[in-house]
Amino acid sequence: MLSGMPGRVDIVVPVRDAAAYLPTFLASVDANSLDGARWLVVDDASQDGTADLLERAARERPALHVLHNATPLGAPASRNRALAEVDARWVTFVDVDDWCAPGHLAAFVTRADALGADMVRTDHVRVVGHRRIPETAPAPVREAVFDATDGIGDPGGQTLVDYPFPWAGMFAASLGQRGLLQFDEGLRTAADRPWFWRLHLAGTTCAVVDSPGYFYRRNAGSGSLTESAGEATLDFLPAYGRVLDLADASGDDRYRRRAMYGACRIVAYHVGKRERLPADLRRRLYATAALLLARGDDAIFEAALTAAPARATRLLAGLRRVGRGAVAEAGR
Amino acid sequence: MTAVVLVGAGAGLADALALARRASDEVVVLAATCAPVVELAPRLADEPGVRAAVDAAGARVLELRDHLRGQHPLAWAPADLEVDAPVLRAAVGTAGGAVDLVVLPGVDDVAVPVGDVLRAVWPAARVVRAERGGDGLVAVDVPPAAAVPVPRRRGRLARGLTAARVRAWEATVVVRAAYDVRRAPAGAPGRPGGGTR
């Protein structure tokens, strides 16, 4: 912190062309003032006046610090830039088009301080139009510290490792010194998937707590790259390639099965929403998914497929056959 | 007891209150702040103009969102009532179901869906709008919103056709994937050894 004292929490916020969302974002900052909190906002070379608006806002808010990228680097690199500045005990994330209920941050940090786990996760509220949909962080226990590998689980349903929301988590800044908070800058979307897997497999501890609420805006106008139907949408495929790498490196078949199940589920999800993709990306989705699903031995894939969405199992199995064939051909 | 629903900027409050007072000595105003980000918006119930009008009418005012478990007032629906209805009845103080009239402001259609949900909270209540016409201030009944029937395909033939089409589509996807995986040059995205992008 500027005073020379370590802060309590640093909040990382990547921003690009977000002028329309700044009034809500700043209201959220004002409703979550907290001693020892610092908002590290990285303007990713915005073209819509965001930079000026942020500078003006920062003059009235000592806790708001604005960094500027000269050229657009993307959300993962912007987060990494802010992470290099972190010197508080905790670090968390906020997306600029979302908002926090008054008191959310204070309650969240207080619970994190009390429990002292490496990662403290919480629930959130998905916002679709006016509708608020509560989403519960899936956890083996609440308000208690557990080994983060217990949050990986078996194939089927949602577990904590596949609750991929950095903004619904409070992370010990010491994880950054171990290189565990850096995002993969090669991934334009889904970078949070391998990010969480790496954290869960790194001998960390975890806890899940209640909080007043993080509101996650999920709609076409929110600027979500995952929903944009552009080329970046398909970055979930290399992201899950990294997840499979991490599970393989663990040497534990339980994690391999869960990772492959996650790959099956996300492929099924994107195939189900194929109509939003242009024809060339749709074909690239199928071919690349075939290679992703070809990984690992048959027993792992069968276990994953058993728990995968029933409507997609035949297609997933077909894609794996294609991928296995191509890999075998390349090996000849 | 009469409940007055107040929404948006609070327009039409004076007429709605006047109509409510004609019907009952006990009036409660349910203020529904309707900003998209309602969690960070100023509370309509705390607006000085609203407070003054409510005090002058001898009524009480409640902020509706305080009694909904996290839902936005404009997205409030009968599905939320299992939790919300008892809470709201207790807050209004009519556990015996004594609200017999719900008055909506005549100037703002946005109150109509809220009125429709209140119909389910107090089934015996009449829901009206306060409207000004040649006869002065009058209560105009608001009919319940009509349910929109959703046509559904039924029958074995339709299901069989759908299943056959899904199988045909899956086969097409797999054939295309096989073609594309082989066609791409080695080392290219989507090709073994070329990464998965």
mmCIF file of N, CA and C in Angstrom, chain B residues 94-145:
data_model
loop_
_atom_site.group_PDB
_atom_site.id
_atom_site.type_symbol
_atom_site.label_atom_id
_atom_site.label_comp_id
_atom_site.label_asym_id
_atom_site.label_seq_id
_atom_site.Cartn_x
_atom_site.Cartn_y
_atom_site.Cartn_z
ATOM 1 N N THR B 94 -50.552 -8.707 7.815
ATOM 2 C CA THR B 94 -51.885 -9.218 7.511
ATOM 3 C C THR B 94 -51.831 -10.723 7.383
ATOM 4 N N ALA B 95 -51.333 -11.377 8.390
ATOM 5 C CA ALA B 95 -51.214 -12.832 8.315
ATOM 6 C C ALA B 95 -52.572 -13.483 8.075
ATOM 7 N N GLY B 96 -53.642 -12.807 8.472
ATOM 8 C CA GLY B 96 -54.981 -13.347 8.251
ATOM 9 C C GLY B 96 -55.496 -13.087 6.853
ATOM 10 N N GLY B 97 -54.685 -12.479 6.005
ATOM 11 C CA GLY B 97 -55.102 -12.257 4.616
ATOM 12 C C GLY B 97 -56.046 -11.080 4.469
ATOM 13 N N ALA B 98 -55.804 -10.026 5.227
ATOM 14 C CA ALA B 98 -56.759 -8.914 5.260
ATOM 15 C C ALA B 98 -56.577 -7.889 4.152
ATOM 16 N N VAL B 99 -55.566 -8.018 3.297
ATOM 17 C CA VAL B 99 -55.468 -7.068 2.184
ATOM 18 C C VAL B 99 -56.563 -7.412 1.179
ATOM 19 N N ASP B 100 -57.478 -6.480 0.982
ATOM 20 C CA ASP B 100 -58.587 -6.781 0.072
ATOM 21 C C ASP B 100 -58.559 -5.911 -1.176
ATOM 22 N N LEU B 101 -57.637 -4.969 -1.229
ATOM 23 C CA LEU B 101 -57.546 -4.120 -2.419
ATOM 24 C C LEU B 101 -56.077 -3.787 -2.687
ATOM 25 N N VAL B 102 -55.664 -3.954 -3.930
ATOM 26 C CA VAL B 102 -54.312 -3.553 -4.347
ATOM 27 C C VAL B 102 -54.485 -2.460 -5.394
ATOM 28 N N VAL B 103 -53.911 -1.300 -5.122
ATOM 29 C CA VAL B 103 -54.056 -0.169 -6.037
ATOM 30 C C VAL B 103 -52.738 0.062 -6.779
ATOM 31 N N LEU B 104 -52.821 0.053 -8.096
ATOM 32 C CA LEU B 104 -51.637 0.346 -8.911
ATOM 33 C C LEU B 104 -51.750 1.775 -9.434
ATOM 34 N N PRO B 105 -50.633 2.462 -9.568
ATOM 35 C CA PRO B 105 -50.700 3.809 -10.153
ATOM 36 C C PRO B 105 -51.171 3.722 -11.598
ATOM 37 N N GLY B 106 -51.950 4.687 -12.012
ATOM 38 C CA GLY B 106 -52.521 4.628 -13.359
ATOM 39 C C GLY B 106 -51.576 5.023 -14.458
ATOM 40 N N VAL B 107 -50.422 5.547 -14.106
ATOM 41 C CA VAL B 107 -49.562 6.140 -15.126
ATOM 42 C C VAL B 107 -48.451 5.212 -15.597
ATOM 43 N N ASP B 108 -48.305 4.049 -14.967
ATOM 44 C CA ASP B 108 -47.104 3.269 -15.232
ATOM 45 C C ASP B 108 -47.435 1.779 -15.335
ATOM 46 N N ASP B 109 -47.345 1.239 -16.562
ATOM 47 C CA ASP B 109 -47.671 -0.180 -16.772
ATOM 48 C C ASP B 109 -46.703 -1.124 -16.073
ATOM 49 N N VAL B 110 -45.548 -0.615 -15.690
ATOM 50 C CA VAL B 110 -44.535 -1.487 -15.109
ATOM 51 C C VAL B 110 -45.022 -2.093 -13.790
ATOM 52 N N ALA B 111 -46.040 -1.478 -13.182
ATOM 53 C CA ALA B 111 -46.569 -2.004 -11.915
ATOM 54 C C ALA B 111 -47.456 -3.225 -12.117
ATOM 55 N N VAL B 112 -47.942 -3.439 -13.336
ATOM 56 C CA VAL B 112 -48.935 -4.500 -13.566
ATOM 57 C C VAL B 112 -48.397 -5.894 -13.209
ATOM 58 N N PRO B 113 -47.169 -6.270 -13.664
ATOM 59 C CA PRO B 113 -46.673 -7.596 -13.267
ATOM 60 C C PRO B 113 -46.511 -7.740 -11.751
ATOM 61 N N VAL B 114 -46.122 -6.660 -11.074
ATOM 62 C CA VAL B 114 -46.000 -6.734 -9.611
ATOM 63 C C VAL B 114 -47.385 -6.980 -9.017
ATOM 64 N N GLY B 115 -48.399 -6.289 -9.544
ATOM 65 C CA GLY B 115 -49.769 -6.489 -9.080
ATOM 66 C C GLY B 115 -50.228 -7.919 -9.295
ATOM 67 N N ASP B 116 -49.805 -8.507 -10.404
ATOM 68 C CA ASP B 116 -50.196 -9.887 -10.694
ATOM 69 C C ASP B 116 -49.626 -10.859 -9.660
ATOM 70 N N VAL B 117 -48.390 -10.620 -9.223
ATOM 71 C CA VAL B 117 -47.800 -11.500 -8.212
ATOM 72 C C VAL B 117 -48.508 -11.283 -6.873
ATOM 73 N N LEU B 118 -48.858 -10.031 -6.580
ATOM 74 C CA LEU B 118 -49.552 -9.752 -5.315
ATOM 75 C C LEU B 118 -50.914 -10.450 -5.260
ATOM 76 N N ARG B 119 -51.499 -10.675 -6.423
ATOM 77 C CA ARG B 119 -52.761 -11.420 -6.499
ATOM 78 C C ARG B 119 -52.585 -12.820 -5.893
ATOM 79 N N ALA B 120 -51.389 -13.388 -6.096
ATOM 80 C CA ALA B 120 -51.126 -14.722 -5.550
ATOM 81 C C ALA B 120 -50.786 -14.658 -4.060
ATOM 82 N N VAL B 121 -50.279 -13.502 -3.598
ATOM 83 C CA VAL B 121 -49.979 -13.351 -2.166
ATOM 84 C C VAL B 121 -51.280 -13.188 -1.383
ATOM 85 N N TRP B 122 -52.175 -12.367 -1.936
ATOM 86 C CA TRP B 122 -53.470 -12.129 -1.285
ATOM 87 C C TRP B 122 -54.577 -12.473 -2.286
ATOM 88 N N PRO B 123 -54.941 -13.751 -2.393
ATOM 89 C CA PRO B 123 -55.870 -14.171 -3.451
ATOM 90 C C PRO B 123 -57.229 -13.479 -3.383
ATOM 91 N N ALA B 124 -57.632 -12.989 -2.211
ATOM 92 C CA ALA B 124 -58.954 -12.369 -2.106
ATOM 93 C C ALA B 124 -58.944 -10.896 -2.538
ATOM 94 N N ALA B 125 -57.778 -10.377 -2.816
ATOM 95 C CA ALA B 125 -57.700 -8.932 -3.092
ATOM 96 C C ALA B 125 -58.140 -8.597 -4.522
ATOM 97 N N ARG B 126 -58.807 -7.471 -4.648
ATOM 98 C CA ARG B 126 -59.152 -6.927 -5.956
ATOM 99 C C ARG B 126 -57.965 -6.041 -6.391
ATOM 100 N N VAL B 127 -57.573 -6.146 -7.645
ATOM 101 C CA VAL B 127 -56.441 -5.342 -8.133
ATOM 102 C C VAL B 127 -56.987 -4.296 -9.101
ATOM 103 N N VAL B 128 -56.703 -3.027 -8.792
ATOM 104 C CA VAL B 128 -57.244 -1.931 -9.630
ATOM 105 C C VAL B 128 -56.136 -0.945 -9.965
ATOM 106 N N ARG B 129 -56.430 -0.137 -10.972
ATOM 107 C CA ARG B 129 -55.550 1.004 -11.278
ATOM 108 C C ARG B 129 -56.295 2.269 -10.895
ATOM 109 N N ALA B 130 -55.546 3.247 -10.414
ATOM 110 C CA ALA B 130 -56.137 4.552 -10.103
ATOM 111 C C ALA B 130 -56.055 5.411 -11.360
ATOM 112 N N GLU B 131 -57.205 5.679 -11.969
ATOM 113 C CA GLU B 131 -57.184 6.442 -13.223
ATOM 114 C C GLU B 131 -58.082 7.662 -13.114
ATOM 115 N N ARG B 132 -57.636 8.713 -13.792
ATOM 116 C CA ARG B 132 -58.419 9.947 -13.815
ATOM 117 C C ARG B 132 -59.175 10.050 -15.125
ATOM 118 N N GLY B 133 -60.472 10.298 -15.049
ATOM 119 C CA GLY B 133 -61.283 10.443 -16.254
ATOM 120 C C GLY B 133 -62.277 11.565 -16.048
ATOM 121 N N GLY B 134 -63.320 11.563 -16.874
ATOM 122 C CA GLY B 134 -64.342 12.610 -16.777
ATOM 123 C C GLY B 134 -65.049 12.594 -15.427
ATOM 124 N N ASP B 135 -65.082 11.403 -14.820
ATOM 125 C CA ASP B 135 -65.755 11.286 -13.520
ATOM 126 C C ASP B 135 -64.792 11.486 -12.360
ATOM 127 N N GLY B 136 -63.655 12.014 -12.654
ATOM 128 C CA GLY B 136 -62.663 12.183 -11.594
ATOM 129 C C GLY B 136 -61.854 10.924 -11.398
ATOM 130 N N LEU B 137 -61.418 10.708 -10.175
ATOM 131 C CA LEU B 137 -60.551 9.569 -9.867
ATOM 132 C C LEU B 137 -61.400 8.297 -9.730
ATOM 133 N N VAL B 138 -61.068 7.298 -10.545
ATOM 134 C CA VAL B 138 -61.850 6.055 -10.501
ATOM 135 C C VAL B 138 -60.922 4.841 -10.408
ATOM 136 N N ALA B 139 -61.477 3.743 -9.901
ATOM 137 C CA ALA B 139 -60.739 2.468 -9.831
ATOM 138 C C ALA B 139 -61.124 1.620 -11.036
ATOM 139 N N VAL B 140 -60.132 1.239 -11.811
ATOM 140 C CA VAL B 140 -60.373 0.401 -12.996
ATOM 141 C C VAL B 140 -59.775 -0.976 -12.722
ATOM 142 N N ASP B 141 -60.609 -2.006 -12.790
ATOM 143 C CA ASP B 141 -60.117 -3.360 -12.503
ATOM 144 C C ASP B 141 -59.017 -3.773 -13.479
ATOM 145 N N VAL B 142 -58.000 -4.425 -12.945
ATOM 146 C CA VAL B 142 -56.909 -4.959 -13.782
ATOM 147 C C VAL B 142 -57.103 -6.470 -13.865
ATOM 148 N N PRO B 143 -57.370 -7.000 -15.053
ATOM 149 C CA PRO B 143 -57.571 -8.452 -15.145
ATOM 150 C C PRO B 143 -56.243 -9.195 -14.974
ATOM 151 N N PRO B 144 -56.305 -10.439 -14.515
ATOM 152 C CA PRO B 144 -55.062 -11.223 -14.414
ATOM 153 C C PRO B 144 -54.445 -11.410 -15.794
ATOM 154 N N ALA B 145 -53.116 -11.439 -15.831
ATOM 155 C CA ALA B 145 -52.437 -11.669 -17.117
ATOM 156 C C ALA B 145 -52.802 -13.052 -17.630
#
